[in-house]
Coordinates of C-alpha atoms and ligand atoms in Angstrom, one line a residue:
M1 CA -39.5 0.3 -22.2
V2 CA -37.9 -0.5 -25.6
G3 CA -38.3 -4.2 -24.8
S4 CA -42.0 -3.7 -24.1
V5 CA -42.5 -1.8 -27.4
L6 CA -40.5 -4.6 -29.2
L7 CA -42.9 -7.2 -27.7
Q8 CA -45.9 -5.2 -28.8
R9 CA -44.6 -4.7 -32.3
M10 CA -43.6 -8.4 -32.7
A11 CA -47.1 -9.4 -31.6
A12 CA -48.7 -6.9 -34.0
E13 CA -46.6 -8.2 -37.0
G14 CA -47.0 -11.9 -36.2
D15 CA -43.3 -12.3 -35.5
W16 CA -43.6 -14.9 -32.8
V17 CA -44.7 -17.6 -35.3
G18 CA -41.8 -20.0 -35.7
V19 CA -39.8 -18.6 -32.8
E20 CA -39.1 -20.5 -29.6
P21 CA -38.6 -17.7 -27.2
V22 CA -36.8 -18.0 -23.8
F23 CA -37.1 -14.8 -21.6
F24 CA -34.3 -13.7 -19.3
S25 CA -34.2 -11.2 -16.5
T26 CA -31.4 -9.7 -14.4
S27 CA -33.8 -9.2 -11.4
Q28 CA -36.9 -11.4 -11.7
A29 CA -35.6 -14.9 -12.6
G30 CA -38.2 -17.5 -11.5
Q31 CA -41.2 -15.2 -12.0
P32 CA -43.6 -15.6 -14.9
A33 CA -42.3 -14.6 -18.3
P34 CA -44.4 -12.7 -20.9
D35 CA -46.9 -14.9 -22.6
V36 CA -46.5 -14.3 -26.3
G37 CA -49.1 -16.8 -27.4
Q38 CA -47.0 -19.9 -26.7
G39 CA -48.2 -20.7 -23.2
P40 CA -46.8 -19.8 -19.8
S41 CA -43.0 -19.9 -19.1
I42 CA -40.6 -18.8 -16.4
L43 CA -38.0 -16.0 -16.6
Q44 CA -34.5 -17.4 -16.7
D45 CA -31.4 -15.8 -15.0
A46 CA -29.8 -13.3 -17.4
G47 CA -26.4 -14.1 -15.8
D48 CA -26.6 -17.8 -16.7
V49 CA -24.0 -18.2 -19.5
A50 CA -24.9 -21.9 -20.0
A51 CA -28.6 -21.1 -20.6
L52 CA -27.8 -18.2 -22.9
K53 CA -25.3 -20.4 -24.8
G54 CA -28.1 -22.7 -26.0
L55 CA -29.7 -19.9 -28.0
D56 CA -29.3 -19.1 -31.8
I57 CA -30.1 -15.4 -31.3
V58 CA -29.8 -13.3 -28.2
V59 CA -32.0 -10.1 -28.3
T60 CA -31.3 -7.6 -25.6
C61 CA -32.9 -4.3 -24.5
Q62 CA -31.3 -4.6 -21.1
G63 CA -28.8 -1.8 -21.4
G64 CA -25.0 -1.4 -21.8
A65 CA -23.9 -2.6 -18.4
W66 CA -25.4 -6.1 -19.0
T67 CA -24.0 -6.2 -22.5
N68 CA -20.5 -5.2 -21.2
E69 CA -20.7 -8.0 -18.6
M70 CA -22.3 -10.9 -20.6
Y71 CA -21.3 -10.4 -24.2
P72 CA -17.5 -11.1 -23.6
K73 CA -18.4 -14.1 -21.3
L74 CA -20.7 -15.7 -23.9
R75 CA -18.2 -15.2 -26.7
A76 CA -15.4 -16.5 -24.4
A77 CA -17.5 -19.6 -23.7
G78 CA -17.5 -20.3 -27.5
W79 CA -21.0 -19.1 -28.3
R80 CA -21.2 -18.3 -32.1
G81 CA -24.8 -17.1 -32.2
H82 CA -26.2 -13.8 -33.3
W83 CA -26.3 -11.0 -30.8
L84 CA -28.9 -8.3 -31.4
D85 CA -28.6 -5.3 -29.0
A86 CA -30.4 -2.0 -28.4
A87 CA -27.7 -0.7 -26.1
S88 CA -24.8 1.5 -27.4
A89 CA -22.0 -0.5 -25.8
L90 CA -21.0 -2.5 -28.9
R91 CA -22.1 0.0 -31.6
M92 CA -18.8 1.3 -32.6
A93 CA -17.0 -2.1 -32.4
D94 CA -15.3 -3.0 -35.7
D95 CA -17.1 -6.3 -35.9
A96 CA -20.6 -4.9 -35.1
V97 CA -23.0 -3.5 -37.6
I98 CA -25.5 -0.7 -36.7
V99 CA -28.8 -1.9 -38.1
L100 CA -31.3 0.4 -39.9
D101 CA -32.3 -1.8 -42.8
P102 CA -34.4 0.7 -44.8
L103 CA -31.1 2.7 -45.2
N104 CA -28.4 0.1 -44.9
R105 CA -29.7 -3.3 -45.9
A106 CA -26.8 -3.7 -48.4
V107 CA -24.3 -3.1 -45.6
M108 CA -26.2 -5.7 -43.4
D109 CA -26.3 -8.3 -46.1
A110 CA -22.6 -7.9 -46.9
A111 CA -21.7 -8.2 -43.3
F112 CA -23.9 -11.3 -42.8
S113 CA -22.2 -12.9 -45.8
A114 CA -18.8 -12.1 -44.2
G115 CA -19.8 -13.8 -41.0
C116 CA -20.9 -10.9 -38.8
T117 CA -22.8 -12.0 -35.7
T118 CA -23.1 -8.8 -33.8
W119 CA -25.9 -6.4 -34.6
V120 CA -26.8 -3.2 -32.8
G121 CA -29.7 -0.7 -33.0
G122 CA -28.5 2.9 -33.6
N123 CA -28.9 5.9 -31.4
C124 CA -32.5 7.1 -31.7
T125 CA -31.8 10.6 -33.0
V126 CA -29.4 9.2 -35.6
S127 CA -31.8 6.5 -36.8
L128 CA -34.7 9.0 -37.0
M129 CA -32.6 11.6 -38.8
L130 CA -31.5 9.0 -41.4
M131 CA -35.1 7.7 -41.8
G132 CA -36.0 11.3 -42.8
L133 CA -32.9 12.6 -44.6
G134 CA -30.8 9.6 -45.3
G135 CA -31.6 9.8 -49.0
L136 CA -29.7 13.1 -49.3
F137 CA -26.5 11.4 -48.0
Q138 CA -26.9 8.5 -50.3
Q139 CA -27.1 10.9 -53.3
G140 CA -23.8 12.4 -52.1
W141 CA -25.4 15.8 -51.7
V142 CA -24.4 16.5 -48.1
E143 CA -21.1 18.3 -47.5
W144 CA -22.0 18.7 -43.8
M145 CA -25.0 18.8 -41.5
T146 CA -25.9 20.4 -38.1
S147 CA -28.7 18.8 -36.1
M148 CA -30.3 20.8 -33.3
T149 CA -32.5 18.3 -31.5
Y150 CA -35.7 18.4 -29.5
Q151 CA -35.6 15.1 -27.7
A152 CA -38.5 13.6 -25.8
A153 CA -38.5 12.4 -22.2
S154 CA -38.7 8.8 -23.2
G155 CA -35.0 8.9 -24.3
G156 CA -34.1 9.0 -20.7
G157 CA -36.2 6.0 -19.8
A158 CA -39.6 5.2 -18.2
K159 CA -38.8 7.1 -15.0
T160 CA -38.2 10.3 -16.9
M161 CA -41.5 10.1 -18.7
R162 CA -43.2 9.8 -15.3
E163 CA -41.2 12.7 -14.0
L164 CA -42.2 14.9 -16.8
V165 CA -45.9 14.3 -16.3
A166 CA -45.4 14.8 -12.5
Q167 CA -43.8 18.1 -13.2
M168 CA -46.7 19.1 -15.5
R169 CA -49.1 18.1 -12.8
A170 CA -47.3 20.2 -10.2
I171 CA -47.4 23.2 -12.5
G172 CA -51.1 22.6 -13.3
D173 CA -52.1 22.1 -9.7
D174 CA -50.3 25.2 -8.4
A175 CA -51.6 27.3 -11.2
A176 CA -55.2 26.1 -11.1
R177 CA -56.7 28.9 -9.1
L178 CA -55.2 31.6 -11.3
L179 CA -55.9 29.7 -14.5
D180 CA -59.6 29.3 -13.5
S181 CA -59.9 33.0 -12.9
P182 CA -60.4 34.7 -16.2
A183 CA -59.5 38.1 -14.6
S184 CA -56.0 36.9 -13.4
A185 CA -53.0 38.5 -15.2
A186 CA -50.8 36.4 -17.5
L187 CA -47.8 37.8 -15.6
A188 CA -49.2 36.5 -12.3
L189 CA -49.7 33.1 -13.9
D190 CA -46.1 33.2 -15.2
Q191 CA -44.8 34.0 -11.7
Q192 CA -46.7 31.1 -10.2
V193 CA -45.2 28.7 -12.8
T194 CA -41.7 30.0 -12.1
D195 CA -42.2 29.7 -8.4
T196 CA -43.4 26.1 -8.8
V197 CA -40.6 25.0 -11.0
R198 CA -38.0 26.6 -8.8
G199 CA -39.6 25.3 -5.6
S200 CA -37.9 22.6 -3.5
A201 CA -40.9 20.3 -3.8
F202 CA -40.7 20.2 -7.6
P203 CA -39.8 16.7 -8.8
T204 CA -36.5 16.7 -10.6
T205 CA -34.8 13.6 -9.3
N206 CA -34.3 12.1 -12.8
F207 CA -33.8 15.1 -15.0
G208 CA -31.8 17.1 -12.4
A209 CA -33.7 20.2 -13.4
P210 CA -37.2 21.3 -14.4
L211 CA -38.1 20.1 -17.9
A212 CA -41.8 21.1 -18.0
A213 CA -42.0 24.8 -18.8
S214 CA -38.3 24.7 -19.7
V215 CA -35.7 22.9 -21.9
L216 CA -32.5 21.1 -21.0
P217 CA -29.5 21.7 -23.3
W218 CA -27.5 18.7 -22.2
I219 CA -28.0 14.9 -22.9
D220 CA -25.4 12.4 -21.7
T221 CA -21.8 13.0 -20.7
L222 CA -19.2 15.5 -21.7
Q223 CA -16.7 14.5 -24.4
P224 CA -13.1 15.9 -24.6
D225 CA -14.0 18.3 -27.4
G226 CA -16.9 19.9 -25.5
A227 CA -19.6 17.9 -27.3
T228 CA -21.9 15.6 -25.3
R229 CA -21.8 11.9 -26.0
E230 CA -25.3 12.2 -27.6
E231 CA -23.9 14.8 -30.0
W232 CA -20.8 12.7 -30.7
K233 CA -23.0 9.8 -31.7
G234 CA -24.7 11.9 -34.4
H235 CA -21.5 11.9 -36.4
V236 CA -19.9 8.6 -35.7
E237 CA -23.1 6.5 -36.0
A238 CA -24.6 8.1 -39.0
N239 CA -21.3 7.7 -40.9
K240 CA -21.0 4.1 -39.8
I241 CA -24.6 3.2 -40.7
L242 CA -24.3 4.5 -44.2
G243 CA -20.7 3.4 -44.6
L244 CA -19.7 7.0 -45.7
N245 CA -16.1 7.4 -47.0
P246 CA -14.9 10.1 -46.7
E247 CA -17.0 10.9 -43.6
V248 CA -19.5 13.7 -43.7
P249 CA -19.3 16.0 -40.7
I250 CA -22.4 16.0 -38.5
D251 CA -22.6 18.0 -35.3
G252 CA -25.0 20.1 -33.3
I253 CA -26.6 20.6 -29.9
C254 CA -28.9 17.9 -28.3
V255 CA -31.7 19.3 -26.2
R256 CA -34.3 17.6 -24.0
V257 CA -37.8 19.1 -24.4
G258 CA -41.1 18.3 -22.8
A259 CA -42.4 15.9 -25.5
M260 CA -43.2 12.3 -24.3
R261 CA -41.8 9.9 -26.9
S262 CA -41.1 11.5 -30.2
H263 CA -37.8 13.3 -31.0
A264 CA -37.7 16.2 -33.4
Q265 CA -34.7 17.7 -35.1
A266 CA -34.0 21.0 -36.9
L267 CA -31.3 20.4 -39.6
T268 CA -29.0 22.7 -41.5
I269 CA -27.3 21.1 -44.5
K270 CA -24.5 22.4 -46.6
L271 CA -25.1 20.8 -50.0
T272 CA -22.2 19.7 -52.2
R273 CA -23.8 21.7 -55.0
D274 CA -26.9 23.8 -55.8
V275 CA -29.4 20.9 -56.1
P276 CA -32.9 22.2 -57.1
L277 CA -35.4 22.1 -54.3
A278 CA -37.8 19.9 -56.3
D279 CA -35.0 17.3 -56.7
I280 CA -34.3 17.4 -52.9
E281 CA -38.0 17.0 -52.1
A282 CA -38.3 14.0 -54.5
V283 CA -35.3 12.3 -52.8
I284 CA -36.6 12.9 -49.3
A285 CA -40.1 11.6 -50.2
A286 CA -38.5 8.4 -51.6
T287 CA -36.0 7.8 -48.7
T288 CA -38.1 5.0 -47.1
P289 CA -41.8 3.9 -47.3
W290 CA -42.2 5.5 -43.9
T291 CA -40.7 8.9 -44.8
Q292 CA -43.3 11.5 -45.5
L293 CA -42.5 14.9 -47.1
V294 CA -44.7 17.6 -45.5
P295 CA -45.4 20.7 -47.6
N296 CA -44.0 23.9 -46.2
D297 CA -47.4 25.0 -45.1
K298 CA -48.5 26.2 -41.7
A299 CA -51.7 24.1 -41.3
V300 CA -50.1 20.9 -42.6
S301 CA -47.0 21.4 -40.6
L302 CA -48.9 21.9 -37.3
A303 CA -51.1 18.9 -38.1
Q304 CA -48.4 16.5 -39.2
L305 CA -44.9 17.6 -38.2
T306 CA -45.1 17.4 -34.4
P307 CA -44.5 14.9 -31.7
A308 CA -48.2 15.0 -30.8
A309 CA -49.0 13.9 -34.3
V310 CA -46.3 11.3 -34.8
S311 CA -46.1 9.5 -31.4
G312 CA -47.2 5.8 -31.6
T313 CA -46.8 5.8 -35.4
L314 CA -44.1 4.6 -37.8
T315 CA -44.4 7.7 -40.0
V316 CA -41.3 9.9 -40.1
P317 CA -42.4 13.3 -41.5
V318 CA -39.9 15.8 -43.0
G319 CA -41.0 19.3 -43.5
R320 CA -40.0 23.0 -43.4
V321 CA -37.7 22.1 -46.4
R322 CA -36.3 25.2 -48.0
K323 CA -33.1 26.9 -49.1
L324 CA -31.6 29.3 -46.5
R325 CA -30.7 32.9 -47.3
M326 CA -27.0 32.0 -46.7
G327 CA -27.0 30.7 -50.3
P328 CA -28.4 28.0 -52.7
Q329 CA -26.2 25.3 -51.2
F330 CA -27.7 25.8 -47.7
L331 CA -30.8 23.8 -46.9
T332 CA -33.0 23.5 -43.8
A333 CA -35.5 20.9 -42.7
F334 CA -37.4 19.7 -39.7
T335 CA -38.1 16.1 -38.9
V336 CA -40.0 14.1 -36.2
G337 CA -40.0 10.4 -35.3
D338 CA -41.2 8.1 -32.5
Q339 CA -38.1 7.5 -30.4
L340 CA -39.4 4.1 -29.2
L341 CA -40.4 2.8 -32.7
W342 CA -38.0 3.7 -35.5
G343 CA -35.7 5.2 -32.8
A344 CA -35.3 1.9 -31.0
A345 CA -37.6 -1.2 -31.3
E346 CA -38.4 -1.2 -35.0
P347 CA -34.9 -1.7 -36.4
M348 CA -34.4 -4.4 -33.8
R349 CA -37.6 -6.2 -34.8
R350 CA -36.9 -6.0 -38.5
T351 CA -33.3 -7.2 -38.0
L352 CA -34.5 -10.3 -36.1
R353 CA -36.8 -11.1 -39.0
I354 CA -33.9 -10.6 -41.5
L355 CA -31.6 -12.8 -39.4
R356 CA -34.3 -15.5 -39.3
E357 CA -34.7 -15.3 -43.1
Q358 CA -30.9 -15.5 -43.6
L359 CA -30.6 -18.4 -41.2
G360 CA -33.6 -20.1 -42.8
A361 CA -35.3 -20.2 -39.3
Ligands
LIG401 N1 -30.0 8.8 -25.8 C1 -31.3 9.1 -26.3 C2 -31.9 10.2 -25.5 C3 -32.2 7.9 -26.4 O1 -31.5 10.4 -24.4 O2 -32.9 10.7 -26.0 C4 -31.5 6.6 -26.8 O3 -31.0 6.6 -28.1

C-alpha cells in the first residue's frame, strides 16, 4: 500500500522524469510491471542479487523480512548503491539515517557527505508527530513528552483496512432494522451492536478483536519494559531523527482506532521553561510548510483537526494547544496526519529526489 501511494505521489510530482525504473516483485516476477509513462516492462525477481546489483538506488516498500534477507546479500556482493527503505528493519542501525527532510535535512546532508548510503523512512506516528511538533524540540523547549495515539487501520496494512470496513458493514447490516425504526430505543440498538461485535461471525482475523465500535490498546509486540514496540519507537526514532543529545524522553500508549488512514495523537509536553503560549504557537506554525496551527475553537477543530478532514492530504494540523492546569510548563496539543503520506510515502519520495540531486542524476 505504501508502494502504491509512493507511485501515485511520484507521478503527481513528475518524479519519473530522468529515472530509469526497474520494478521487482517477490511473488509476481515475469508479470507486467506498473507503467509509469515509460512503456511496458516486466517485473523482475526481487531475490535476484545480480539484477539488483546493477542499480544506483534501491527503493523498497516490501517490508522488513525482505530487507533482512536481501540487504546483507547485496552489500556482501559489493553493491555500494543507495538503499531507501520504508521498513523498520534497518532504522536503528548506526550507519542508517531516518529520513524526514523537513525536520532533519541537515542531518541527511551531513550523512551523505560522510558517505552514508542507507536511508530509512521513520515510523508513521513518529514522523507525523515531528511534522507537527518538531519545532518545539528544535527550540530545546521539550523536557519530556507523552504521546497517546489514535492510530488508523491502514497502519496494519491493506487487509486491516478492509477488515475495519467489513466490521462496520456487519454492524450496520445487523442494526439496520432498529436504526430504521425511529421508535426503537437507543439501548436496544446498543445491545444489537454489542451482540454483533461479540458474535462468532464478526470478522476479526487481522485485528484479533473488534475495532469498529471499539478501540484496541495494543500495537505491535511486547518489549521487556512493558511498552509495545510501537511505543518504544516513539522515543528512539524521534531522538535519532532530530539527533537529540541528551535524549528527550518520549513515551505513551499506542492505540488502534477505527479511522481509515490518518493517525492522530494527543500530546502532553513538559516544557524546559515557562514559554509563552504565543511563542509556542508561532514555532508550531513555522515547523514545516505543511504544518497548520488550528485555533483552539470547536468549529475549526471539528472541521480541520480530524482524520476525516486530513486523509489524502499533506496537511498536518496541530490544535487544542493550551497550557494544562498542572502548571505553566505543561502543554497539551492534538495533531493528525495521513499515515500513508507524511507517515510513509512522502519522506521516501522526497529522499529519492534529494539523493538524485546529490548524485547529479
Ligand atoms: N506501525 C504503524 C501502525 C504503521 O501500526 O500504525 C507503520 O509505521
